[in-house]
Amino acid sequence: YTVPGFLDTLSQAWVFGADSGSTDLVQMVYYEDTSSNARVFAEGCSGWGNALTVNGNHDNDTDVAKMKTITDNIFSHFSGKKYIGNVYTVFENALKWETPIELDGNVNILVGKYHKISSTTVSIDSGSTLCINGTLEMIGADTINCNGSIIVSSTGKLIVSPGSIFKFANGSSLLVNGKLLANGTSSSRITFTRAGESGTWNGITFSGGGPDTLKYCNIQYATTGLSFTNTTGVSLIDNDTIAHCSQDGIYLSHTSSAILRTKIQYSAIQNNAGHGLNLNSTLAHIAQTRITNNGTTDLGYSGIYLANAKMYLWDSRVSDNKNFGIYISGSTAYAWLRPYGAGGTLPGHNTLNQNINGELYVTNSGGAFLGGRVTYVYCDCGNSEQKGGVGGYIFSVECPPDCYAIDITED
C-alpha cells in the first residue's frame, strides 16, 4: 500500500503477516541521514499504515505527525530509490525491482533466494558489490550501470534476458563462480560494454563454475572479453561478437585433462589487441566463426594461440591478424582443422588468409592436422586402457565421476 499524496514504494513483496497469517503487502524502506551517516531500514505491514492514521491507538495526532515526517523523509530524502542489504525472498514471492534503483552499498541475494529485475535500470555505486548467492533473473530489457562489481558465487545463477545492457566503469567487473545464462536473440542482443567513450572494464571472468551460456551477446571494450578458468561442463559461446578488447578476446585455461569444455560457434572475434583466442591447456571446438584483425604486430599476438591445448576448427575464417593466423606451441598442442564429432572428423572448409606473418606456425613439438585423422576421446573407468574395451567408451560430453578422459589419435 501507499499513503495517497506523498508516499511511494521502494520495493515490495507479498508475504504472510506475522499476526493474522493472512497475506499482507510488506514494504522494504530505506533512509539515509547524510549528516550522521546513519541508515535506517523498516519492514512494515498493517502496523505501518495504522501509525499513519489517527485512531484509538494514539493518544493524540502528534505521533501520526511524527510518523508522517519520518515516512516522508524516507522517500523524499533522495531523488532515486536506493537499496542495500540482503534479499530473502523465494521464487514464489520474489522481490522485484520495476523502477530505477541505486545500490549504494553491498547487496547480497542469499543462497536459495530469488530476485527479479523487470524492464528498469539498476545502478551499482563505486565500491559496492552485488553478490548473487541465489538467483537473479532479469525478465525485461534491463540496463545495469556498474561502477562497482557483480559477483555470482558458486551457488549463484544470473539469468539475463534479451535486449539487456551492462555498462561497466573503468576497472569494474563481472565475476562468475556459478552460472551465467545470457540468451539474447538475433533481433534483441545482450550487450556487455564500457560506460562512456573511453577506457576498459575488466571483462567477464568465469572461474570454477559452469557450464555457462552466452548467446547473441556483444562483449566489447574490456581488457580480456571472456576468461574461462577451470570451469565445468560444456560452456557455449553462440552467435556472439567479442571485439575491441585491450588484451585477448577470449582466454581459455583448464587442466590438460579437460574435455570439450568450451564450444564456440557462429561468432566473431575481432579487433582485439591481444590474441583473438588464447587457449592454454584446454580443449575447444570452434565452428563457423570469424577470427579477424586481432593482435599487435610488434608484440606477437596472433589470431589463435595454442599453448599445450587442443582445438577442433571447422568452416571458420582466420584472417588479417597482425602476427600469425594460428600459432601452436607445446608437445601436447594440436589443431585439427576439421570438426570433432561422434563420427570422428567430418568434412569442413577453413580459410586462413592474409595474416601478416603467416597463416600457420608450429613450434616446440606441436602439431597441426588437415583432414583424415581420427580422434577418439573416451572414458576409462579403470577396467581397460583400450578404446572400445571393457570400461572404455566413446563419449560426447564428459566422463562420469571417477573416470578418466583419454585422447587417442590415429591416421
Tab-separated table of C-alpha atoms in Angstrom:
chain	number	residue	atom	x	y	z
A	1	TYR	CA	0.000	0.000	0.000
A	2	THR	CA	0.959	3.649	-0.181
A	3	VAL	CA	-0.373	6.688	1.608
A	4	PRO	CA	-2.039	8.760	-1.134
A	5	GLY	CA	-0.442	12.037	-1.958
A	6	PHE	CA	3.178	11.794	-0.969
A	7	LEU	CA	4.377	8.225	-0.435
A	8	ASP	CA	5.956	5.855	-2.899
A	9	THR	CA	7.030	2.225	-2.508
A	10	LEU	CA	10.735	1.444	-2.633
A	11	SER	CA	10.262	-2.286	-3.196
A	12	GLN	CA	7.596	-4.713	-2.151
A	13	ALA	CA	6.587	-8.354	-1.923
A	14	TRP	CA	3.569	-10.322	-0.720
A	15	VAL	CA	4.271	-12.323	2.439
A	16	PHE	CA	2.254	-13.853	5.267
A	17	GLY	CA	1.518	-11.398	8.052
A	18	ALA	CA	3.178	-12.185	11.378
A	19	ASP	CA	-0.011	-11.943	13.433
A	20	SER	CA	-3.016	-12.864	11.326
A	21	GLY	CA	-1.449	-15.416	8.992
A	22	SER	CA	-3.135	-13.540	6.155
A	23	THR	CA	-1.293	-12.140	3.161
A	24	ASP	CA	-0.146	-8.548	3.665
A	25	LEU	CA	1.834	-6.277	1.377
A	26	VAL	CA	5.206	-5.698	3.019
A	27	GLN	CA	7.228	-2.610	2.176
A	28	MET	CA	11.017	-2.502	2.432
A	29	VAL	CA	12.035	1.099	3.090
A	30	TYR	CA	15.409	2.719	3.450
A	31	TYR	CA	16.506	6.071	4.851
A	32	GLU	CA	19.960	7.620	4.916
A	33	ASP	CA	20.862	10.580	7.102
A	34	THR	CA	23.861	12.159	5.386
A	35	SER	CA	24.715	14.334	8.382
A	36	SER	CA	25.217	11.380	10.724
A	37	ASN	CA	25.846	8.696	8.076
A	38	ALA	CA	23.055	6.669	9.679
A	39	ARG	CA	20.998	4.184	7.694
A	40	VAL	CA	17.548	3.026	8.715
A	41	PHE	CA	15.576	0.069	7.350
A	42	ALA	CA	11.962	-0.750	8.069
A	43	GLU	CA	9.642	-3.583	7.140
A	44	GLY	CA	6.025	-2.804	7.836
A	45	CYS	CA	2.594	-4.242	7.085
A	46	SER	CA	-0.680	-3.114	8.684
A	47	GLY	CA	1.140	-1.570	11.632
A	48	TRP	CA	2.817	0.962	9.410
A	49	GLY	CA	-0.496	2.115	7.981
A	50	ASN	CA	-2.050	2.337	11.454
A	51	ALA	CA	0.815	4.524	12.613
A	52	LEU	CA	-0.038	6.982	9.853
A	53	THR	CA	-3.715	7.129	10.743
A	54	VAL	CA	-5.441	8.930	13.623
A	55	ASN	CA	-7.366	6.268	15.558
A	56	GLY	CA	-7.945	4.909	19.028
A	57	ASN	CA	-4.426	3.518	19.239
A	58	HIS	CA	-2.938	7.012	19.588
A	59	ASP	CA	-3.255	9.444	22.487
A	60	ASN	CA	-3.222	12.325	20.021
A	61	ASP	CA	-2.253	13.072	16.464
A	62	THR	CA	1.306	14.091	17.455
A	63	ASP	CA	2.547	10.536	16.890
A	64	VAL	CA	0.884	10.458	13.492
A	65	ALA	CA	2.564	13.716	12.524
A	66	LYS	CA	5.951	12.321	13.561
A	67	MET	CA	5.383	9.141	11.597
A	68	LYS	CA	4.382	11.132	8.531
A	69	THR	CA	7.532	13.225	8.834
A	70	ILE	CA	9.730	10.138	9.162
A	71	THR	CA	7.990	8.414	6.269
A	72	ASP	CA	8.153	11.485	4.065
A	73	ASN	CA	11.880	11.825	4.814
A	74	ILE	CA	12.486	8.195	3.902
A	75	PHE	CA	11.071	8.632	0.431
A	76	SER	CA	11.928	12.240	-0.333
A	77	HIS	CA	15.469	12.424	1.090
A	78	PHE	CA	16.858	11.148	-2.190
A	79	SER	CA	15.685	11.639	-5.757
A	80	GLY	CA	16.247	7.985	-6.735
A	81	LYS	CA	15.358	4.795	-4.934
A	82	LYS	CA	18.156	3.007	-3.105
A	83	TYR	CA	18.687	-0.492	-1.776
A	84	ILE	CA	21.273	-2.080	0.475
A	85	GLY	CA	21.405	-5.339	2.420
A	86	ASN	CA	20.115	-8.874	1.875
A	87	VAL	CA	17.414	-10.315	-0.354
A	88	TYR	CA	15.417	-13.029	1.438
A	89	THR	CA	12.525	-13.790	-0.946
A	90	VAL	CA	11.973	-17.158	-2.636
A	91	PHE	CA	10.845	-17.840	-6.218
A	92	GLU	CA	7.089	-17.835	-5.477
A	93	ASN	CA	7.245	-14.417	-3.792
A	94	ALA	CA	10.337	-12.986	-5.446
A	95	LEU	CA	11.330	-9.410	-4.733
A	96	LYS	CA	11.044	-7.451	-7.972
A	97	TRP	CA	12.595	-4.137	-8.983
A	98	GLU	CA	10.433	-2.458	-11.623
A	99	THR	CA	11.561	1.157	-11.313
A	100	PRO	CA	15.101	2.630	-11.413
A	101	ILE	CA	17.076	1.845	-8.287
A	102	GLU	CA	20.569	2.571	-6.955
A	103	LEU	CA	22.711	0.167	-4.965
A	104	ASP	CA	24.810	2.428	-2.758
A	105	GLY	CA	26.185	-0.420	-0.652
A	106	ASN	CA	26.588	-4.181	-0.838
A	107	VAL	CA	23.516	-6.198	-1.801
A	108	ASN	CA	23.501	-9.939	-1.200
A	109	ILE	CA	20.952	-12.318	-2.721
A	110	LEU	CA	21.114	-15.149	-0.206
A	111	VAL	CA	21.603	-18.839	-1.053
A	112	GLY	CA	18.352	-20.372	-2.272
A	113	LYS	CA	16.633	-16.979	-2.625
A	114	TYR	CA	15.229	-15.422	-5.804
A	115	HIS	CA	15.210	-11.855	-7.092
A	116	LYS	CA	13.856	-10.316	-10.316
A	117	ILE	CA	14.575	-7.158	-12.279
A	118	SER	CA	11.890	-6.128	-14.754
A	119	SER	CA	12.482	-3.588	-17.543
A	120	THR	CA	14.281	-0.991	-15.470
A	121	THR	CA	17.718	0.465	-14.678
A	122	VAL	CA	19.905	-0.623	-11.763
A	123	SER	CA	22.975	1.416	-10.850
A	124	ILE	CA	25.746	-0.081	-8.711
A	125	ASP	CA	27.807	2.607	-6.998
A	126	SER	CA	31.601	2.626	-6.866
A	127	GLY	CA	32.851	0.389	-4.059
A	128	SER	CA	29.550	-1.518	-3.924
A	129	THR	CA	29.065	-5.195	-4.818
A	130	LEU	CA	26.017	-7.056	-6.000
A	131	CYS	CA	26.666	-10.596	-4.744
A	132	ILE	CA	24.441	-13.305	-6.208
A	133	ASN	CA	24.426	-16.385	-3.968
A	134	GLY	CA	20.894	-17.319	-5.042
A	135	THR	CA	19.277	-16.458	-8.388
A	136	LEU	CA	18.918	-13.094	-10.092
A	137	GLU	CA	16.635	-13.136	-13.126
A	138	MET	CA	16.403	-10.192	-15.489
A	139	ILE	CA	12.956	-10.587	-17.034
A	140	GLY	CA	12.893	-7.449	-19.155
A	141	ALA	CA	15.268	-5.471	-21.342
A	142	ASP	CA	17.137	-4.095	-18.337
A	143	THR	CA	20.126	-1.761	-18.019
A	144	ILE	CA	22.802	-2.355	-15.385
A	145	ASN	CA	25.196	0.549	-14.775
A	146	CYS	CA	28.068	-0.971	-12.844
A	147	ASN	CA	30.609	1.279	-11.148
A	148	GLY	CA	31.423	-1.430	-8.597
A	149	SER	CA	31.354	-5.176	-9.143
A	150	ILE	CA	28.985	-8.078	-9.720
A	151	ILE	CA	29.876	-11.488	-8.269
A	152	VAL	CA	27.991	-14.703	-8.993
A	153	SER	CA	29.106	-17.124	-6.271
A	154	SER	CA	29.458	-20.898	-6.641
A	155	THR	CA	25.817	-21.297	-5.551
A	156	GLY	CA	24.548	-18.419	-7.660
A	157	LYS	CA	22.944	-18.014	-11.058
A	158	LEU	CA	22.497	-14.891	-13.200
A	159	ILE	CA	19.829	-15.115	-15.915
A	160	VAL	CA	19.907	-12.297	-18.475
A	161	SER	CA	17.021	-11.556	-20.825
A	162	PRO	CA	17.242	-10.395	-24.478
A	163	GLY	CA	17.902	-6.704	-25.018
A	164	SER	CA	19.623	-6.138	-21.671
A	165	ILE	CA	22.674	-3.868	-21.475
A	166	PHE	CA	25.507	-3.959	-18.940
A	167	LYS	CA	27.649	-0.810	-18.799
A	168	PHE	CA	30.838	-1.125	-16.756
A	169	ALA	CA	33.008	1.716	-15.482
A	170	ASN	CA	36.800	1.526	-15.855
A	171	GLY	CA	38.128	-1.342	-13.746
A	172	SER	CA	34.715	-2.760	-12.806
A	173	SER	CA	33.959	-6.407	-13.477
A	174	LEU	CA	31.625	-9.381	-13.612
A	175	LEU	CA	32.997	-12.481	-11.842
A	176	VAL	CA	31.125	-15.753	-12.353
A	177	ASN	CA	31.922	-18.626	-9.981
A	178	GLY	CA	28.471	-20.115	-10.512
A	179	LYS	CA	26.443	-19.889	-13.728
A	180	LEU	CA	25.688	-17.172	-16.270
A	181	LEU	CA	22.835	-17.765	-18.691
A	182	ALA	CA	22.690	-14.879	-21.176
A	183	ASN	CA	20.348	-15.833	-24.014
A	184	GLY	CA	19.719	-13.000	-26.432
A	185	THR	CA	18.096	-13.274	-29.841
A	186	SER	CA	19.111	-12.244	-33.355
A	187	SER	CA	16.883	-9.172	-33.107
A	188	SER	CA	17.488	-8.388	-29.432
A	189	ARG	CA	21.121	-8.929	-28.474
A	190	ILE	CA	22.613	-8.650	-24.990
A	191	THR	CA	25.473	-6.176	-24.615
A	192	PHE	CA	28.348	-6.079	-22.118
A	193	THR	CA	30.345	-2.901	-22.705
A	194	ARG	CA	32.136	0.035	-21.114
A	195	ALA	CA	30.414	3.085	-19.694
A	196	GLY	CA	31.416	6.145	-21.677
A	197	GLU	CA	33.566	6.643	-24.739
A	198	SER	CA	36.975	5.651	-23.364
A	199	GLY	CA	38.703	3.227	-21.011
A	200	THR	CA	38.255	-0.506	-20.394
A	201	TRP	CA	36.406	-2.642	-17.910
A	202	ASN	CA	37.750	-5.958	-16.609
A	203	GLY	CA	35.572	-8.266	-18.695
A	204	ILE	CA	33.670	-11.380	-17.638
A	205	THR	CA	35.728	-13.902	-15.677
A	206	PHE	CA	34.419	-17.458	-15.297
A	207	SER	CA	36.200	-19.378	-12.562
A	208	GLY	CA	35.314	-22.808	-11.235
A	209	GLY	CA	31.605	-22.797	-12.086
A	210	GLY	CA	29.667	-23.508	-15.255
A	211	PRO	CA	28.531	-24.576	-17.695
A	212	ASP	CA	27.780	-21.068	-18.937
A	213	THR	CA	25.870	-19.837	-21.978
A	214	LEU	CA	26.324	-16.611	-23.921
A	215	LYS	CA	24.095	-16.467	-26.983
A	216	TYR	CA	23.632	-13.435	-29.239
A	217	CYS	CA	25.824	-11.294	-26.988
A	218	ASN	CA	28.188	-8.392	-27.666
A	219	ILE	CA	31.250	-8.250	-25.399
A	220	GLN	CA	33.398	-5.214	-26.101
A	221	TYR	CA	35.929	-2.679	-24.783
A	222	ALA	CA	37.141	-4.924	-21.965
A	223	THR	CA	40.688	-5.916	-21.010
A	224	THR	CA	40.055	-9.594	-21.851
A	225	GLY	CA	36.490	-10.037	-23.036
A	226	LEU	CA	35.803	-13.564	-21.751
A	227	SER	CA	38.133	-15.520	-19.472
A	228	PHE	CA	37.365	-19.158	-18.553
A	229	THR	CA	39.473	-20.928	-15.914
A	230	ASN	CA	38.746	-24.416	-14.545
A	231	THR	CA	35.063	-24.288	-15.381
A	232	THR	CA	32.941	-27.425	-15.662
A	233	GLY	CA	30.559	-28.720	-18.302
A	234	VAL	CA	30.348	-27.559	-21.909
A	235	SER	CA	30.128	-23.763	-21.970
A	236	LEU	CA	28.583	-22.296	-25.119
A	237	ILE	CA	29.560	-19.137	-26.993
A	238	ASP	CA	26.997	-18.858	-29.768
A	239	ASN	CA	26.416	-16.011	-32.254
A	240	ASP	CA	28.498	-13.662	-30.102
A	241	THR	CA	30.774	-10.771	-31.037
A	242	ILE	CA	33.887	-10.208	-28.932
A	243	ALA	CA	35.638	-7.051	-30.058
A	244	HIS	CA	37.827	-4.052	-29.196
A	245	CYS	CA	39.439	-5.595	-26.110
A	246	SER	CA	42.813	-4.259	-24.944
A	247	GLN	CA	44.110	-7.804	-24.337
A	248	ASP	CA	42.706	-11.149	-25.543
A	249	GLY	CA	39.263	-11.550	-26.986
A	250	ILE	CA	38.743	-14.946	-25.285
A	251	TYR	CA	41.084	-16.722	-22.878
A	252	LEU	CA	40.531	-20.397	-22.025
A	253	SER	CA	42.590	-22.197	-19.401
A	254	HIS	CA	41.726	-25.549	-17.854
A	255	THR	CA	43.624	-28.639	-16.799
A	256	SER	CA	45.236	-30.760	-19.502
A	257	SER	CA	42.572	-33.436	-18.991
A	258	ALA	CA	39.687	-31.091	-19.754
A	259	ILE	CA	37.362	-32.435	-22.421
A	260	LEU	CA	35.312	-30.200	-24.681
A	261	ARG	CA	34.845	-27.566	-22.026
A	262	THR	CA	34.040	-24.731	-24.449
A	263	LYS	CA	32.152	-24.622	-27.729
A	264	ILE	CA	32.383	-21.511	-29.906
A	265	GLN	CA	30.124	-21.252	-32.944
A	266	TYR	CA	28.687	-18.698	-35.387
A	267	SER	CA	30.662	-15.951	-33.660
A	268	ALA	CA	33.054	-13.101	-34.475
A	269	ILE	CA	36.284	-12.492	-32.541
A	270	GLN	CA	37.777	-9.347	-33.994
A	271	ASN	CA	39.737	-6.133	-33.467
A	272	ASN	CA	41.284	-7.202	-30.153
A	273	ALA	CA	44.795	-6.008	-29.255
A	274	GLY	CA	45.933	-9.362	-27.838
A	275	HIS	CA	45.249	-12.840	-29.190
A	276	GLY	CA	41.818	-13.252	-30.645
A	277	LEU	CA	41.574	-16.658	-28.985
A	278	ASN	CA	44.130	-17.756	-26.371
A	279	LEU	CA	43.960	-21.476	-25.463
A	280	ASN	CA	46.058	-22.804	-22.602
A	281	SER	CA	45.818	-26.494	-21.566
A	282	THR	CA	42.244	-26.803	-22.731
A	283	LEU	CA	40.083	-28.289	-25.454
A	284	ALA	CA	37.834	-26.128	-27.627
A	285	HIS	CA	35.502	-26.814	-30.534
A	286	ILE	CA	35.193	-23.871	-32.927
A	287	ALA	CA	32.683	-23.875	-35.788
A	288	GLN	CA	31.682	-21.282	-38.380
A	289	THR	CA	33.446	-18.450	-36.588
A	290	ARG	CA	35.403	-15.446	-37.897
A	291	ILE	CA	38.663	-14.597	-36.107
A	292	THR	CA	39.940	-11.467	-37.804
A	293	ASN	CA	42.110	-8.396	-37.308
A	294	ASN	CA	43.433	-9.342	-33.873
A	295	GLY	CA	46.873	-8.862	-32.363
A	296	THR	CA	49.652	-6.335	-32.465
A	297	THR	CA	52.470	-6.793	-34.961
A	298	ASP	CA	55.367	-5.793	-32.698
A	299	LEU	CA	54.067	-7.763	-29.676
A	300	GLY	CA	53.481	-11.051	-31.465
A	301	TYR	CA	49.809	-11.633	-30.761
A	302	SER	CA	48.012	-13.917	-33.217
A	303	GLY	CA	44.510	-14.805	-34.289
A	304	ILE	CA	44.551	-18.123	-32.377
A	305	TYR	CA	47.266	-19.108	-29.899
A	306	LEU	CA	47.532	-22.689	-28.586
A	307	ALA	CA	49.801	-23.485	-25.627
A	308	ASN	CA	49.554	-27.237	-24.875
A	309	ALA	CA	45.925	-27.064	-25.923
A	310	LYS	CA	43.731	-28.905	-28.425
A	311	MET	CA	41.402	-27.269	-30.914
A	312	TYR	CA	38.942	-28.559	-33.490
A	313	LEU	CA	38.289	-25.928	-36.167
A	314	TRP	CA	35.560	-26.265	-38.766
A	315	ASP	CA	34.274	-23.983	-41.524
A	316	SER	CA	35.855	-20.902	-39.971
A	317	ARG	CA	37.842	-17.937	-41.228
A	318	VAL	CA	41.117	-16.792	-39.640
A	319	SER	CA	42.367	-13.730	-41.495
A	320	ASP	CA	44.051	-10.328	-41.321
A	321	ASN	CA	45.560	-10.945	-37.897
A	322	LYS	CA	48.686	-8.956	-37.072
A	323	ASN	CA	51.017	-11.881	-36.317
A	324	PHE	CA	50.164	-15.468	-37.360
A	325	GLY	CA	46.749	-16.808	-38.120
A	326	ILE	CA	47.258	-19.831	-35.826
A	327	TYR	CA	50.282	-20.219	-33.530
A	328	ILE	CA	50.771	-23.680	-31.977
A	329	SER	CA	53.320	-24.317	-29.222
A	330	GLY	CA	53.969	-27.310	-26.942
A	331	SER	CA	54.244	-31.071	-27.228
A	332	THR	CA	50.570	-31.519	-26.350
A	333	ALA	CA	49.319	-28.684	-28.570
A	334	TYR	CA	47.340	-29.859	-31.589
A	335	ALA	CA	44.969	-28.204	-34.021
A	336	TRP	CA	42.592	-30.260	-36.143
A	337	LEU	CA	41.300	-28.111	-38.959
A	338	ARG	CA	38.095	-30.101	-39.195
A	339	PRO	CA	35.442	-30.708	-36.543
A	340	TYR	CA	35.307	-33.228	-33.754
A	341	GLY	CA	32.113	-35.268	-33.603
A	342	ALA	CA	30.694	-38.660	-32.774
A	343	GLY	CA	31.918	-39.974	-36.138
A	344	GLY	CA	35.427	-38.553	-35.810
A	345	THR	CA	36.472	-35.782	-38.193
A	346	LEU	CA	33.993	-34.586	-40.780
A	347	PRO	CA	34.423	-32.522	-43.970
A	348	GLY	CA	34.696	-28.800	-43.449
A	349	HIS	CA	36.354	-25.800	-45.042
A	350	ASN	CA	38.567	-23.349	-43.150
A	351	THR	CA	40.152	-20.223	-44.590
A	352	LEU	CA	43.494	-18.920	-43.329
A	353	ASN	CA	44.289	-15.812	-45.317
A	354	GLN	CA	46.291	-12.563	-45.217
A	355	ASN	CA	47.676	-12.959	-41.705
A	356	ILE	CA	50.690	-10.665	-41.529
A	357	ASN	CA	53.489	-13.098	-40.528
A	358	GLY	CA	51.972	-16.274	-41.928
A	359	GLU	CA	48.921	-18.441	-41.794
A	360	LEU	CA	50.118	-21.272	-39.520
A	361	TYR	CA	53.150	-21.577	-37.227
A	362	VAL	CA	54.022	-24.742	-35.261
A	363	THR	CA	56.840	-24.912	-32.704
A	364	ASN	CA	58.017	-26.826	-29.621
A	365	SER	CA	56.763	-30.200	-30.892
A	366	GLY	CA	53.213	-29.040	-31.506
A	367	GLY	CA	51.090	-30.406	-34.347
A	368	ALA	CA	48.520	-29.373	-36.925
A	369	PHE	CA	46.416	-31.826	-38.918
A	370	LEU	CA	44.495	-31.227	-42.103
A	371	GLY	CA	41.897	-33.804	-42.968
A	372	GLY	CA	41.887	-37.539	-42.483
A	373	ARG	CA	42.895	-38.193	-38.915
A	374	VAL	CA	40.506	-39.799	-36.481
A	375	THR	CA	40.445	-38.728	-32.854
A	376	TYR	CA	38.843	-40.839	-30.157
A	377	VAL	CA	38.091	-39.202	-26.839
A	378	TYR	CA	36.789	-41.844	-24.476
A	379	CYS	CA	36.197	-42.613	-20.819
A	380	ASP	CA	38.378	-45.112	-18.989
A	381	CYS	CA	36.697	-46.249	-15.790
A	382	GLY	CA	39.556	-48.447	-14.628
A	383	ASN	CA	38.954	-51.767	-16.405
A	384	SER	CA	40.714	-51.154	-19.687
A	385	GLU	CA	43.050	-48.749	-21.411
A	386	GLN	CA	41.982	-49.828	-24.887
A	387	LYS	CA	39.352	-47.855	-26.753
A	388	GLY	CA	36.196	-49.868	-27.112
A	389	GLY	CA	37.382	-52.285	-24.411
A	390	VAL	CA	35.573	-53.101	-21.222
A	391	GLY	CA	35.167	-49.905	-19.223
A	392	GLY	CA	36.236	-47.635	-22.075
A	393	TYR	CA	33.697	-45.997	-24.383
A	394	ILE	CA	33.354	-43.079	-26.772
A	395	PHE	CA	31.526	-40.090	-25.330
A	396	SER	CA	30.464	-36.612	-26.450
A	397	VAL	CA	30.233	-34.508	-23.303
A	398	GLU	CA	32.098	-35.588	-20.163
A	399	CYS	CA	33.239	-38.628	-18.246
A	400	PRO	CA	31.308	-39.818	-15.193
A	401	PRO	CA	32.930	-39.257	-11.798
A	402	ASP	CA	35.981	-41.425	-11.059
A	403	CYS	CA	36.697	-41.994	-14.764
A	404	TYR	CA	39.457	-40.522	-16.901
A	405	ALA	CA	39.308	-38.891	-20.323
A	406	ILE	CA	41.722	-40.444	-22.808
A	407	ASP	CA	42.643	-38.998	-26.230
A	408	ILE	CA	43.829	-41.358	-28.967
A	409	THR	CA	44.613	-40.024	-32.429
A	410	GLU	CA	45.196	-42.357	-35.368
A	411	ASP	CA	45.970	-41.943	-39.062
